[in-house]
Amino acid sequence: DAKTTQPPSMDCAEGRAANLPCNHSTISGNEYVYWYRQIHSQGPQYIIHGLKNNETNEMASLIITEDRKSSTLILPHATLRDTAVYYCIVRTQPGNSGYALNFGKGTSLLVTP
Amino acid sequence: DAGVTQSPTHLIKTRGQQVTLRCSPKSGHDTVSWYQQALGQGPQFIFQYYEEEERQRGNFPDRFSGHQFPNYSSELNVNALLLGDSALYLCASSLLQGRAEAFFGQGTRLTVV
């Protein structure tokens, strides 16, 4: 699975959009981009995933560049409860090979009042 | 609908002892994965169980073993505990094929003294 690079930390004001970048320059054609987050003292929580098209759900939007070498997770209106570590993970679609997730160190997002 | 449940939530063991951690997957899920998360690090994949067999394994020694029962619940066993085994142990459940997201439990905090 491709390696990802994320900034170690970011700040965002409450109510503003939080834009979390992820670089995955070695991504291959059959690899998906997944985002999980981990709020302090809890297990990781799935947010969103995508292959090459932009995706949106009730939690966030995922913007993937045309060359697929980077992506941005957007939390449109950040709240204090969005303070967490956000992990960008690149891997092939789960199948017979299983579903191991390769977490890096992620980005620690602090949402301030 | 109960999510992924893990027990116990906290545990203190002495170096050299053995420990067993337990996980009940989310209803309808048939695959269980275990992760180790040291303080300040992202979760690291230990192994995955499906149909009562270990299907995939991360870079962990044989002291780490597991089991999956017919009802899909799972156990993680660690023998000859080392101080470095102190960590948060996370269980995740999913469907082997199809669904994208894995659901994580709250974890078991193991302290080895």
Short mmCIF file of C-alpha atoms in Angstrom, two decimals:
data_model
loop_
_atom_site.label_atom_id
_atom_site.label_comp_id
_atom_site.label_asym_id
_atom_site.label_seq_id
_atom_site.Cartn_x
_atom_site.Cartn_y
_atom_site.Cartn_z
CA ASP A 1 0.00 0.00 0.00
CA ALA A 2 1.14 3.54 -0.81
CA LYS A 3 2.68 5.68 1.92
CA THR A 4 0.96 8.89 2.99
CA THR A 5 2.31 12.16 4.37
CA GLN A 6 0.25 14.42 6.63
CA PRO A 7 1.11 17.53 8.66
CA PRO A 8 1.50 16.60 12.33
CA SER A 9 -0.90 19.25 13.59
CA MET A 10 -3.39 21.90 12.50
CA ASP A 11 -5.67 24.46 14.13
CA CYS A 12 -9.12 25.57 13.04
CA ALA A 13 -11.60 28.07 14.45
CA GLU A 14 -15.00 26.71 15.40
CA GLY A 15 -17.54 27.19 12.60
CA ARG A 16 -14.89 27.50 9.92
CA ALA A 17 -13.99 24.86 7.37
CA ALA A 18 -11.14 22.53 8.31
CA ASN A 19 -9.06 21.43 5.33
CA LEU A 20 -6.75 18.51 6.09
CA PRO A 21 -4.20 17.67 3.37
CA CYS A 22 -2.68 14.30 2.57
CA ASN A 23 0.09 13.51 0.12
CA HIS A 24 0.16 10.06 -1.50
CA SER A 25 2.41 10.56 -4.50
CA THR A 26 3.10 6.83 -4.98
CA ILE A 27 -0.55 5.80 -5.12
CA SER A 28 -1.38 3.21 -7.78
CA GLY A 29 -4.46 2.92 -9.94
CA ASN A 30 -6.39 0.43 -7.80
CA GLU A 31 -5.72 2.09 -4.46
CA TYR A 32 -8.38 3.98 -2.55
CA VAL A 33 -7.96 6.91 -0.15
CA TYR A 34 -9.59 6.36 3.25
CA TRP A 35 -9.95 8.77 6.14
CA TYR A 36 -10.46 7.80 9.76
CA ARG A 37 -10.36 9.92 12.89
CA GLN A 38 -9.67 9.11 16.51
CA ILE A 39 -11.07 11.23 19.27
CA HIS A 40 -9.07 11.05 22.47
CA SER A 41 -9.46 7.74 24.33
CA GLN A 42 -11.78 6.29 21.69
CA GLY A 43 -11.36 3.83 18.84
CA PRO A 44 -10.87 5.15 15.29
CA GLN A 45 -14.00 6.15 13.38
CA TYR A 46 -14.47 5.82 9.63
CA ILE A 47 -15.15 9.13 7.87
CA ILE A 48 -15.07 8.70 4.10
CA HIS A 49 -13.22 7.05 1.23
CA GLY A 50 -12.77 7.55 -2.51
CA LEU A 51 -10.95 6.35 -5.62
CA LYS A 52 -10.71 9.32 -7.98
CA ASN A 53 -13.96 11.24 -7.85
CA ASN A 54 -14.74 13.72 -5.13
CA GLU A 55 -16.96 12.27 -2.43
CA THR A 56 -19.29 13.80 0.13
CA ASN A 57 -21.25 12.35 3.03
CA GLU A 58 -22.88 13.68 6.16
CA MET A 59 -19.54 14.03 7.92
CA ALA A 60 -17.15 15.44 5.35
CA SER A 61 -16.04 15.92 1.76
CA LEU A 62 -13.05 14.31 0.11
CA ILE A 63 -11.31 16.11 -2.73
CA ILE A 64 -8.80 14.05 -4.73
CA THR A 65 -6.55 15.79 -7.26
CA GLU A 66 -6.75 14.74 -10.88
CA ASP A 67 -3.36 12.99 -10.75
CA ARG A 68 -4.46 11.32 -7.48
CA LYS A 69 -1.17 12.19 -5.78
CA SER A 70 -2.84 14.19 -3.03
CA SER A 71 -6.20 14.70 -1.37
CA THR A 72 -7.94 16.99 1.09
CA LEU A 73 -10.49 16.11 3.72
CA ILE A 74 -12.89 18.97 4.34
CA LEU A 75 -14.98 19.38 7.47
CA PRO A 76 -17.28 22.20 6.31
CA HIS A 77 -18.23 23.66 9.69
CA ALA A 78 -15.83 22.43 12.34
CA THR A 79 -17.08 22.05 15.90
CA LEU A 80 -15.18 21.48 19.14
CA ARG A 81 -16.19 17.80 18.90
CA ASP A 82 -14.16 17.50 15.70
CA THR A 83 -10.94 17.86 17.70
CA ALA A 84 -9.20 14.55 16.98
CA VAL A 85 -6.34 12.85 15.18
CA TYR A 86 -7.17 12.37 11.50
CA TYR A 87 -5.60 9.52 9.56
CA CYS A 88 -5.26 9.35 5.79
CA ILE A 89 -4.81 5.75 4.59
CA VAL A 90 -4.24 4.46 1.08
CA ARG A 91 -4.99 0.84 0.28
CA THR A 92 -6.61 -1.51 -2.18
CA GLN A 93 -10.30 -2.28 -1.86
CA PRO A 94 -10.93 -4.98 0.78
CA GLY A 95 -11.22 -8.42 -0.68
CA ASN A 96 -9.79 -11.85 -0.13
CA SER A 97 -6.55 -10.34 1.11
CA GLY A 98 -8.29 -8.89 4.14
CA TYR A 99 -8.73 -5.44 5.53
CA ALA A 100 -5.54 -4.38 7.32
CA LEU A 101 -5.35 -0.61 7.72
CA ASN A 102 -1.90 0.99 7.72
CA PHE A 103 -2.27 3.97 10.07
CA GLY A 104 0.52 6.52 10.13
CA LYS A 105 0.80 9.22 12.78
CA GLY A 106 -2.02 11.32 11.34
CA THR A 107 -2.82 15.00 11.79
CA SER A 108 -3.85 16.26 15.19
CA LEU A 109 -6.63 18.79 14.55
CA LEU A 110 -7.46 21.26 17.31
CA VAL A 111 -10.71 23.19 16.90
CA THR A 112 -10.73 26.33 19.02
CA PRO A 113 -13.67 28.45 20.22
CA ASP B 1 -27.62 -2.25 17.55
CA ALA B 2 -24.55 -2.87 19.68
CA GLY B 3 -21.29 -1.83 18.14
CA VAL B 4 -17.95 -3.49 18.73
CA THR B 5 -17.49 -4.33 22.40
CA GLN B 6 -14.19 -5.10 24.11
CA SER B 7 -13.39 -6.37 27.55
CA PRO B 8 -11.89 -5.55 29.90
CA THR B 9 -11.47 -1.80 29.47
CA HIS B 10 -8.35 -1.62 31.61
CA LEU B 11 -5.88 -4.25 32.75
CA ILE B 12 -2.63 -4.29 34.72
CA LYS B 13 -0.30 -7.26 34.37
CA THR B 14 3.18 -8.14 35.54
CA ARG B 15 6.07 -8.73 33.15
CA GLY B 16 6.21 -12.39 32.10
CA GLN B 17 2.51 -13.03 32.64
CA GLN B 18 -0.06 -13.92 29.99
CA VAL B 19 -3.15 -11.92 29.09
CA THR B 20 -6.37 -12.55 27.14
CA LEU B 21 -8.43 -9.74 25.65
CA ARG B 22 -11.92 -10.23 24.22
CA CYS B 23 -13.92 -8.69 21.40
CA SER B 24 -17.49 -9.02 20.18
CA PRO B 25 -17.97 -7.72 16.64
CA LYS B 26 -20.75 -5.49 15.41
CA SER B 27 -23.91 -7.41 14.59
CA GLY B 28 -23.71 -8.89 11.11
CA HIS B 29 -19.93 -8.62 10.81
CA ASP B 30 -17.87 -11.75 10.29
CA THR B 31 -14.29 -10.46 10.35
CA VAL B 32 -12.30 -9.28 13.34
CA SER B 33 -8.97 -7.47 13.28
CA TRP B 34 -6.74 -6.53 16.19
CA TYR B 35 -4.50 -3.47 16.46
CA GLN B 36 -1.95 -2.27 18.99
CA GLN B 37 -1.63 1.45 19.66
CA ALA B 38 1.32 2.70 21.68
CA LEU B 39 1.12 6.13 23.27
CA GLY B 40 1.42 8.89 20.67
CA GLN B 41 1.42 6.48 17.72
CA GLY B 42 -1.15 5.32 15.21
CA PRO B 43 -2.67 1.85 15.53
CA GLN B 44 -0.51 -1.02 14.24
CA PHE B 45 -2.16 -4.08 12.66
CA ILE B 46 -1.61 -7.33 14.56
CA PHE B 47 -3.79 -9.88 12.72
CA GLN B 48 -7.18 -10.57 11.24
CA TYR B 49 -9.58 -13.50 11.73
CA TYR B 50 -12.23 -14.73 9.34
CA GLU B 51 -14.05 -18.07 9.41
CA GLU B 52 -12.16 -18.94 12.59
CA GLU B 53 -8.80 -18.74 10.85
CA GLU B 54 -6.00 -16.18 10.92
CA ARG B 55 -6.07 -14.68 7.43
CA GLN B 56 -3.51 -11.90 7.62
CA ARG B 57 -0.81 -10.97 10.08
CA GLY B 58 1.24 -7.89 10.76
CA ASN B 59 4.80 -7.69 12.04
CA PHE B 60 4.23 -9.09 15.52
CA PRO B 61 6.01 -11.99 17.25
CA ASP B 62 4.44 -15.38 17.92
CA ARG B 63 3.79 -14.30 21.53
CA PHE B 64 0.72 -12.67 20.04
CA SER B 65 -1.95 -15.19 19.10
CA GLY B 66 -5.66 -15.16 18.63
CA HIS B 67 -8.81 -17.10 18.15
CA GLN B 68 -12.18 -16.58 16.56
CA PHE B 69 -15.25 -18.44 17.73
CA PRO B 70 -18.26 -19.67 15.69
CA ASN B 71 -20.26 -16.64 16.85
CA TYR B 72 -17.52 -14.42 15.30
CA SER B 73 -16.26 -13.11 18.63
CA SER B 74 -12.51 -13.13 19.09
CA GLU B 75 -9.74 -13.29 21.66
CA LEU B 76 -6.24 -11.85 21.59
CA ASN B 77 -3.66 -13.64 23.71
CA VAL B 78 -0.25 -12.27 24.58
CA ASN B 79 2.29 -14.52 26.31
CA ALA B 80 5.44 -13.61 28.24
CA LEU B 81 4.43 -9.97 28.57
CA LEU B 82 7.09 -7.31 28.13
CA LEU B 83 7.01 -3.75 29.37
CA GLY B 84 6.81 -2.69 25.72
CA ASP B 85 3.50 -4.49 25.32
CA SER B 86 1.85 -1.72 27.31
CA ALA B 87 -0.59 -0.14 24.87
CA LEU B 88 -4.18 0.33 23.84
CA TYR B 89 -5.43 -2.79 22.07
CA LEU B 90 -8.16 -2.14 19.55
CA CYS B 91 -10.54 -4.56 17.94
CA ALA B 92 -12.20 -3.77 14.60
CA SER B 93 -14.97 -5.65 12.84
CA SER B 94 -16.01 -5.63 9.23
CA LEU B 95 -17.34 -7.74 6.40
CA LEU B 96 -14.56 -9.45 4.48
CA GLN B 97 -15.97 -8.41 1.18
CA GLY B 98 -18.19 -5.50 0.27
CA ARG B 99 -18.45 -2.88 2.96
CA ALA B 100 -15.73 -0.25 3.09
CA GLU B 101 -15.60 0.76 6.70
CA ALA B 102 -14.28 -1.06 9.72
CA PHE B 103 -15.90 -0.37 13.07
CA PHE B 104 -13.61 -0.10 16.07
CA GLY B 105 -14.23 -0.80 19.72
CA GLN B 106 -13.13 1.51 22.52
CA GLY B 107 -10.10 -0.61 23.20
CA THR B 108 -8.47 -2.31 26.17
CA ARG B 109 -5.74 -0.34 27.94
CA LEU B 110 -3.04 -2.84 28.98
CA THR B 111 -0.33 -1.77 31.39
CA VAL B 112 2.59 -4.12 32.02
CA VAL B 113 4.58 -3.41 35.19
#
